[in-house]
Short mmCIF file of C-alpha atoms in Angstrom, two decimals:
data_model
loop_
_atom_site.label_atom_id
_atom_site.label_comp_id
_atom_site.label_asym_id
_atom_site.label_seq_id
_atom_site.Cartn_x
_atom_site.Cartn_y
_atom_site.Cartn_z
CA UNK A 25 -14.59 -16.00 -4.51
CA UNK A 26 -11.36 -14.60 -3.22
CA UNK A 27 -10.65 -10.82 -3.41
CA UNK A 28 -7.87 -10.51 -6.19
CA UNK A 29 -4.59 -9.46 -4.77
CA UNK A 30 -2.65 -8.49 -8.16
CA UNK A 31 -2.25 -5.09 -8.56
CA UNK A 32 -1.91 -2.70 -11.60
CA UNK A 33 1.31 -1.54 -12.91
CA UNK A 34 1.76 2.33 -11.08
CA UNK A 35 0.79 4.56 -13.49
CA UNK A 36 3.50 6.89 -14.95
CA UNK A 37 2.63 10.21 -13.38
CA UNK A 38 2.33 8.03 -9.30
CA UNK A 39 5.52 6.21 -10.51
CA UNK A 40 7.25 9.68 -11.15
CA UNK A 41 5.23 11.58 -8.37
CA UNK A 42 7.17 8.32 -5.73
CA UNK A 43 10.45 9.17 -7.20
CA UNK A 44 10.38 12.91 -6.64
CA UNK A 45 9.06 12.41 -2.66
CA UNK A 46 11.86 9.64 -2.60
CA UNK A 47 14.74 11.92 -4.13
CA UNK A 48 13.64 14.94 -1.81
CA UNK A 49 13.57 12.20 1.40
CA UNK A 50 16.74 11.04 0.31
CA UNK A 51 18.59 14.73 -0.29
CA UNK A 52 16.80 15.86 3.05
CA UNK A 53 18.29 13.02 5.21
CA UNK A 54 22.52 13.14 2.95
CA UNK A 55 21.55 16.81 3.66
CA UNK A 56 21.02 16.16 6.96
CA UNK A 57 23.67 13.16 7.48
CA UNK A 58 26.25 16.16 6.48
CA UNK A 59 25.61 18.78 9.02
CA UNK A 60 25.71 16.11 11.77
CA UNK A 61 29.36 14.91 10.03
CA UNK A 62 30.64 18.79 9.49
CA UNK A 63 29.36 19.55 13.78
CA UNK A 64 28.82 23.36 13.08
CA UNK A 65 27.87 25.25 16.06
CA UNK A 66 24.55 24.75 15.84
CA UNK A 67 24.37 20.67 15.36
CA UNK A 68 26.75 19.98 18.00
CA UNK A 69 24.34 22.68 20.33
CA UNK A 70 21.30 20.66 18.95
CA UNK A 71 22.40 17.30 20.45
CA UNK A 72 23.49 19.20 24.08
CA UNK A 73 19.96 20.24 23.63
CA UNK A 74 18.36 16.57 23.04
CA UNK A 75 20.38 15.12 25.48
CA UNK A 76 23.18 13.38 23.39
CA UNK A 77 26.82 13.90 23.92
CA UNK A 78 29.05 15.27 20.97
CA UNK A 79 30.73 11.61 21.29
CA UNK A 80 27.39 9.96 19.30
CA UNK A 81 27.34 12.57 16.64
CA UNK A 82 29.27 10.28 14.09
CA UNK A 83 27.67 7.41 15.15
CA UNK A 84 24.38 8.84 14.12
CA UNK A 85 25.28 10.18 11.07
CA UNK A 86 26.54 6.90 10.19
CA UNK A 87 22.98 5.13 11.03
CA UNK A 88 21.59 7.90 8.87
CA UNK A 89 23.83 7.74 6.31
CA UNK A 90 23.25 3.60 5.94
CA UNK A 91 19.98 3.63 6.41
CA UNK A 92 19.30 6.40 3.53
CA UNK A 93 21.70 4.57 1.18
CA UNK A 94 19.50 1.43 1.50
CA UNK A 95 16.47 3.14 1.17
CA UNK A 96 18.24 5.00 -1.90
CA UNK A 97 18.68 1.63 -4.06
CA UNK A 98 15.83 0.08 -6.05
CA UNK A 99 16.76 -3.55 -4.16
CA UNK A 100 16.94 -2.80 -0.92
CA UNK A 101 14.32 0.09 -0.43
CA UNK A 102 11.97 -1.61 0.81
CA UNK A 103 13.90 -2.52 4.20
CA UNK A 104 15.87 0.96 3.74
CA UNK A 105 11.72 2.42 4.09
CA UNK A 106 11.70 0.21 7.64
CA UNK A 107 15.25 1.40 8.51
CA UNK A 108 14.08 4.72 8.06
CA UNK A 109 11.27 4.77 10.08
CA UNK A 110 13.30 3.61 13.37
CA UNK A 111 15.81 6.10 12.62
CA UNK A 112 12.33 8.85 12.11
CA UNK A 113 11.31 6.85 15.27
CA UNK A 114 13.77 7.90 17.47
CA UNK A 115 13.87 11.57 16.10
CA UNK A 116 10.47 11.71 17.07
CA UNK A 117 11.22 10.31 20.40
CA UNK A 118 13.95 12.51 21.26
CA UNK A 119 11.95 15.62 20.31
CA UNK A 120 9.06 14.46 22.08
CA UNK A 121 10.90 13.66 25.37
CA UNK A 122 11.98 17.66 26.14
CA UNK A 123 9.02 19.00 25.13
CA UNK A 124 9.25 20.12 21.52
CA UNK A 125 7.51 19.78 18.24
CA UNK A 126 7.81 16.30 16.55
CA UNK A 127 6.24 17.18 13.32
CA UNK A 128 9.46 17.30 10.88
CA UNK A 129 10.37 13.60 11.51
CA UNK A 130 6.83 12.02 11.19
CA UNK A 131 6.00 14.08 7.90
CA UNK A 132 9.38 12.93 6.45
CA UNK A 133 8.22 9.34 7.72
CA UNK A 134 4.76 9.50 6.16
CA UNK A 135 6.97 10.56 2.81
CA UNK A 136 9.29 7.57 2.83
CA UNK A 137 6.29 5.45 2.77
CA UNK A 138 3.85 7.73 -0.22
CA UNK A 139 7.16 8.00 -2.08
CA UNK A 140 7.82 4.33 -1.94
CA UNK A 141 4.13 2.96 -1.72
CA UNK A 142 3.65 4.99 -5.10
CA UNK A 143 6.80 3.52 -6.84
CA UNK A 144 7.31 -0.44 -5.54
CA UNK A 145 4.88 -2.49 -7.09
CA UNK A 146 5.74 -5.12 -4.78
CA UNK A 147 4.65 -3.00 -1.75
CA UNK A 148 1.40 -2.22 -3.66
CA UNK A 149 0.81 -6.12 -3.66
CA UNK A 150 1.76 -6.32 0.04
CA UNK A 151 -0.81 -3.63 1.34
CA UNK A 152 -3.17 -3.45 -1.47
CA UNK A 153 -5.89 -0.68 -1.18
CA UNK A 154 -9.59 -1.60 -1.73
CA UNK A 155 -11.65 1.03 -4.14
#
């Protein structure tokens, strides 16, 4: 007999619990998208720090922006979730290359994926979790 790979509707309180960590994931990186578009100061001293050129500023924040948008909408989350996670990726990457924490990009990682594991049924079919 094959295990059964239909899954239960989320319930109400996980289906509302994956839209709050997706909302907050979603402000965070427009939040974040914003101060790379506005270059204060301190973002344009951020990227001299990482390595990057002011040049690839808008560039990034236009990644970030796309990606976020796609992971915003109900259709397209899914792959927005993947997009995500390269962008997270590279964070994680950059930080890690110089010597600094990594933390803040792989928790906001782990949260794309509760937020959207919690509210997609079709990724709940996909990766189904045994009791």
């Amino acid at each position: 007999m094959e295990p059964s790979t239909q899954t239960s509707p989320a319930s109400n309180k996980a289906l509302w619990t994956g839209r709050i960590l997706s909302g907050l994931v979603v402000l965070f990186m427009l939040f974040n998208c914003s101060i790379v578009l506005v270059k204060p100061a301190f973002a344009r001293a951020g990227f001299t720090h990482l390595g990057y050129p002011d040049s690839v500023a808008l560039g990034v924040a236009v990644v970030m922006f796309a990606c976020t948008v796609i992971y915003a909408m109900p259709q397209t989350s899914i792959l927005g979730a993947v997009l995500l996670t390269g962008y997270l990726g590279g964070a994680t990457a950059s930080h890690l290359r110089i010597g600094e924490p990594f933390y803040l990009p792989v928790v906001i990682g782990v949260l794309v994926w509760l937020g959207i594991f919690l509210r997609e049924e079709r990724l709940r079919a996909l990766v189904p979790l045994r009791r």
